[in-house]
């Protein structure tokens, strides 16, 4: 199996954690709370903010590593201008789902993020 580009493993148990060598982003496969539909949650964090997450039935390390191969350099950048300093704004909750907002201080671009926690559809 090919090496995971730009990700270095930090720990193996009880969570599986990786750090991106270019951006400092973290990727963690951890045990989800009992109230969640899936018992394991894979998350990619940029500046402590989850930009991607997925639920797993078991601690499926192979599928999680495959996701990291597809996402070698996660970042928060503005799609409207060349600004890489995008802020993460207020949190909005809709039932059990959590959503945050991106905010670009240069051009004023605002957009909701993907829903990162909550029931999968």
Coordinates of N, CA and C in Angstrom, one line a residue:
X1 N 0.8 -1.2 0.0 CA 0.0 0.0 0.0 C 0.9 1.2 0.0
X2 N 0.6 2.3 -0.8 CA 1.4 3.4 -0.9 C 1.4 4.3 0.4
X3 N 2.5 5.0 0.6 CA 2.6 5.9 1.8 C 1.6 7.0 1.7
X4 N 1.1 7.5 2.9 CA 0.2 8.6 3.0 C 1.0 9.9 2.8
X5 N 0.7 10.6 1.7 CA 1.4 11.8 1.4 C 1.1 12.9 2.4
X6 N 2.2 13.5 2.9 CA 2.1 14.7 3.8 C 1.5 14.5 5.2
X7 N 1.2 13.2 5.6 CA 0.7 12.9 6.9 C 1.7 12.1 7.6
X8 N 2.0 12.4 8.9 CA 2.8 11.6 9.8 C 2.0 11.2 11.0
X9 N 2.1 9.9 11.3 CA 1.4 9.3 12.4 C 1.9 9.8 13.7
X10 N 1.0 10.3 14.6 CA 1.4 10.7 16.0 C 1.1 9.7 17.0
X11 N 0.0 9.0 16.9 CA -0.3 8.0 17.9 C -1.1 6.9 17.3
X12 N -1.2 5.8 18.0 CA -1.9 4.6 17.5 C -3.1 4.2 18.3
X13 N -3.0 4.4 19.6 CA -4.1 3.9 20.4 C -4.3 4.9 21.6
X14 N -5.4 5.1 22.2 CA -6.7 4.6 21.7 C -7.2 5.2 20.5
X15 N -6.7 6.4 20.1 CA -7.1 7.1 18.9 C -6.0 6.8 17.9
X16 N -6.3 7.0 16.6 CA -5.3 7.0 15.6 C -5.2 8.5 15.1
X17 N -4.0 9.0 15.3 CA -3.8 10.5 15.0 C -2.7 10.7 14.1
X18 N -2.9 11.6 13.1 CA -1.9 12.0 12.2 C -1.7 13.5 12.2
X19 N -0.5 14.0 11.8 CA -0.3 15.5 11.6 C 0.2 15.7 10.2
X20 N -0.4 16.8 9.6 CA 0.1 17.1 8.3 C 1.4 17.9 8.4
X21 N 2.4 17.4 7.6 CA 3.7 18.0 7.7 C 3.8 19.4 7.1
X22 N 2.9 19.8 6.2 CA 2.9 21.1 5.5 C 2.1 22.1 6.3
X23 N 0.9 21.8 6.7 CA 0.0 22.7 7.3 C -0.2 22.6 8.8
X24 N 0.3 21.5 9.4 CA 0.1 21.4 10.8 C -1.3 20.9 11.2
X25 N -2.1 20.6 10.2 CA -3.5 20.1 10.4 C -3.4 18.7 11.1
X26 N -4.4 18.4 11.9 CA -4.5 17.1 12.5 C -5.6 16.2 11.9
X27 N -5.4 14.9 11.9 CA -6.5 14.0 11.5 C -6.5 13.0 12.6
X28 N -7.7 12.7 13.1 CA -7.9 11.8 14.2 C -9.1 10.9 14.0
X29 N -8.9 9.6 14.2 CA -9.9 8.6 14.3 C -10.1 8.3 15.7
X30 N -11.3 8.6 16.3 CA -11.5 8.5 17.7 C -12.9 7.8 18.0
X31 N -13.0 7.4 19.2 CA -14.3 6.8 19.7 C -15.3 7.9 19.9
X32 N -16.4 7.8 19.2 CA -17.5 8.8 19.3 C -18.3 8.5 20.5
X33 N -19.0 9.6 21.0 CA -19.9 9.4 22.1 C -21.0 8.4 21.8
X34 N -21.6 7.7 22.8 CA -22.5 6.7 22.7 C -23.8 7.2 22.0
X35 N -24.1 8.5 22.0 CA -25.3 9.0 21.4 C -25.2 9.1 19.9
X36 N -24.0 8.9 19.3 CA -23.8 9.0 17.9 C -24.2 7.8 17.2
X37 N -24.6 7.9 15.9 CA -25.0 6.7 15.2 C -23.9 5.7 14.9
X38 N -22.7 6.3 14.5 CA -21.5 5.5 14.3 C -20.6 5.6 15.5
X39 N -20.0 4.4 15.9 CA -19.2 4.4 17.1 C -17.8 5.0 17.0
X40 N -17.3 5.2 15.8 CA -16.0 5.8 15.5 C -16.2 7.0 14.6
X41 N -15.4 8.0 14.8 CA -15.5 9.2 14.0 C -14.1 9.6 13.6
X42 N -14.0 9.8 12.2 CA -12.7 10.3 11.7 C -12.9 11.8 11.4
X43 N -11.9 12.6 11.8 CA -12.0 14.0 11.7 C -10.7 14.6 11.2
X44 N -10.8 15.6 10.3 CA -9.6 16.4 9.9 C -9.8 17.8 10.5
X45 N -8.8 18.2 11.3 CA -8.9 19.5 12.0 C -7.9 20.5 11.4
X46 N -8.3 21.7 11.1 CA -7.4 22.8 10.7 C -7.6 23.9 11.7
X47 N -6.5 24.2 12.4 CA -6.6 25.2 13.4 C -7.6 24.8 14.5
X48 N -7.7 23.6 14.8 CA -8.7 23.1 15.8 C -10.1 23.0 15.3
X49 N -10.4 23.3 14.1 CA -11.7 23.3 13.5 C -11.9 22.1 12.6
X50 N -13.0 21.3 12.8 CA -13.2 20.2 11.9 C -13.6 20.6 10.6
X51 N -12.9 20.3 9.5 CA -13.2 20.6 8.2 C -13.8 19.4 7.4
X52 N -13.6 18.2 8.0 CA -14.2 17.0 7.4 C -14.4 16.0 8.5
X53 N -15.5 15.3 8.4 CA -15.6 14.2 9.4 C -16.5 13.1 8.7
X54 N -16.3 11.9 9.2 CA -17.1 10.7 8.8 C -17.2 9.7 9.9
X55 N -18.4 9.1 9.9 CA -18.6 8.0 10.9 C -18.3 6.7 10.4
X56 N -17.8 5.8 11.3 CA -17.4 4.4 11.0 C -18.1 3.5 12.0
X57 N -18.5 2.3 11.6 CA -19.0 1.3 12.5 C -18.0 0.7 13.4
X58 N -16.7 0.5 12.9 CA -15.6 0.0 13.7 C -14.4 0.9 13.5
X59 N -13.4 0.6 14.2 CA -12.1 1.3 14.1 C -11.5 0.9 12.7
X60 N -11.9 1.5 11.7 CA -11.5 1.1 10.3 C -10.3 2.0 9.9
X61 N -9.1 1.6 10.3 CA -8.0 2.4 10.0 C -7.6 2.5 8.5
X62 N -7.9 1.4 7.8 CA -7.6 1.4 6.4 C -8.4 2.4 5.6
X63 N -9.7 2.5 5.9 CA -10.6 3.5 5.2 C -10.2 4.9 5.6
X64 N -9.8 5.1 6.8 CA -9.4 6.4 7.3 C -8.1 6.9 6.6
X65 N -7.1 6.0 6.5 CA -5.9 6.3 5.7 C -6.2 6.6 4.3
X66 N -7.1 5.9 3.7 CA -7.5 6.1 2.3 C -8.1 7.5 2.1
X67 N -8.8 8.0 3.1 CA -9.4 9.4 3.1 C -8.2 10.4 3.2
X68 N -7.2 10.1 4.0 CA -6.1 11.0 4.1 C -5.2 11.1 2.8
X69 N -5.2 10.0 2.1 CA -4.5 10.0 0.8 C -5.2 10.9 -0.2
X70 N -6.6 10.9 -0.1 CA -7.3 11.8 -1.0 C -7.3 13.3 -0.6
X71 N -7.0 13.6 0.7 CA -6.9 14.9 1.2 C -5.5 15.2 1.7
X72 N -4.5 15.4 0.8 CA -3.2 15.5 1.3 C -2.9 16.9 2.0
X73 N -3.6 18.0 1.6 CA -3.3 19.3 2.2 C -4.6 20.0 2.5
X74 N -5.2 19.8 3.7 CA -6.4 20.5 4.0 C -6.1 21.9 4.4
X75 N -7.0 22.8 4.1 CA -6.8 24.2 4.5 C -8.1 25.0 4.5
X76 N -8.1 26.1 5.1 CA -9.2 27.0 5.1 C -8.8 28.2 4.2
X77 N -9.2 28.3 3.0 CA -8.9 29.4 2.2 C -10.1 29.9 1.5
X78 N -10.1 31.2 1.1 CA -11.3 31.9 0.6 C -11.4 31.5 -0.9
X79 N -12.6 31.0 -1.4 CA -12.7 30.7 -2.8 C -12.9 32.0 -3.7
X80 N -13.1 33.1 -3.1 CA -13.3 34.4 -3.8 C -12.1 35.2 -4.1
X81 N -11.1 35.1 -3.1 CA -9.9 35.9 -3.3 C -8.7 35.1 -2.8
X82 N -7.5 35.5 -3.0 CA -6.3 34.7 -2.7 C -5.9 34.8 -1.2
X83 N -6.9 35.0 -0.3 CA -6.6 35.1 1.1 C -6.6 33.7 1.7
X84 N -5.6 33.4 2.5 CA -5.5 32.2 3.2 C -5.8 32.3 4.7
X85 N -6.2 33.5 5.1 CA -6.5 33.8 6.5 C -8.0 33.8 6.8
X86 N -8.7 32.7 6.5 CA -10.1 32.6 6.7 C -10.4 32.3 8.2
X87 N -11.3 33.1 8.7 CA -11.7 32.9 10.1 C -12.9 31.9 10.2
X88 N -13.0 31.2 11.3 CA -14.2 30.4 11.5 C -15.1 31.1 12.5
X89 N -16.3 31.4 12.1 CA -17.2 32.2 12.9 C -18.1 31.4 13.8
X90 N -19.3 32.1 14.0 CA -20.2 31.6 15.0 C -20.7 30.2 14.7
X91 N -21.2 29.5 15.7 CA -21.7 28.2 15.6 C -23.3 28.2 15.5
X92 N -23.8 27.4 14.6 CA -25.3 27.3 14.5 C -25.6 25.9 14.7
X93 N -26.7 25.6 15.5 CA -27.1 24.3 15.8 C -28.5 24.1 15.3
X94 N -28.7 23.0 14.6 CA -30.0 22.6 14.2 C -30.3 21.2 14.7
X95 N -31.0 21.1 15.8 CA -31.2 19.8 16.5 C -29.9 19.3 17.0
X96 N -29.5 18.1 16.5 CA -28.2 17.5 17.0 C -27.1 17.8 16.1
X97 N -27.3 18.6 15.0 CA -26.3 18.9 14.0 C -25.6 20.2 14.4
X98 N -24.3 20.3 14.2 CA -23.5 21.5 14.5 C -22.9 22.0 13.2
X99 N -23.0 23.3 13.0 CA -22.5 23.9 11.7 C -21.8 25.2 12.1
X100 N -20.7 25.5 11.4 CA -20.0 26.8 11.6 C -20.0 27.6 10.3
X101 N -19.5 28.8 10.4 CA -19.4 29.7 9.3 C -18.0 30.1 9.0
X102 N -17.6 30.1 7.7 CA -16.4 30.7 7.2 C -16.6 32.2 7.0
X103 N -15.5 33.0 7.3 CA -15.6 34.4 7.1 C -14.2 34.9 6.6
X104 N -14.2 35.6 5.5 CA -13.0 36.1 4.9 C -12.9 37.6 5.3
X105 N -11.9 38.1 6.0 CA -11.9 39.5 6.4 C -11.5 40.4 5.2
X106 N -10.9 39.9 4.2 CA -10.5 40.8 3.0 C -11.7 41.1 2.1
X107 N -12.4 40.1 1.7 CA -13.5 40.4 0.7 C -14.9 40.3 1.3
X108 N -15.0 39.9 2.5 CA -16.3 39.7 3.2 C -17.1 38.5 2.8
X109 N -16.5 37.5 2.2 CA -17.1 36.3 1.8 C -17.5 35.5 3.0
X110 N -18.7 35.0 3.1 CA -19.2 34.2 4.2 C -19.9 33.0 3.6
X111 N -19.7 31.8 4.2 CA -20.3 30.6 3.7 C -20.5 29.6 4.9
X112 N -21.5 28.9 4.9 CA -21.6 27.8 5.9 C -20.7 26.7 5.6
X113 N -20.2 26.0 6.6 CA -19.4 24.9 6.4 C -20.2 23.6 6.2
X114 N -19.6 22.5 5.9 CA -20.3 21.3 5.9 C -20.7 21.0 7.4
X115 N -21.8 20.2 7.5 CA -22.2 19.8 8.9 C -21.2 18.7 9.3
X116 N -20.5 19.0 10.4 CA -19.5 18.1 10.8 C -19.8 17.1 11.9
X117 N -20.8 17.4 12.7 CA -21.3 16.4 13.7 C -22.8 16.3 13.5
X118 N -23.3 15.1 13.8 CA -24.7 14.9 13.7 C -25.0 13.6 12.9
X119 N -26.3 13.2 12.8 CA -26.6 12.0 12.1 C -26.2 12.0 10.7
X120 N -25.7 10.9 10.2 CA -25.4 10.8 8.8 C -26.6 10.5 8.0
X121 N -26.7 11.0 6.8 CA -27.9 10.8 5.9 C -27.5 9.8 4.8

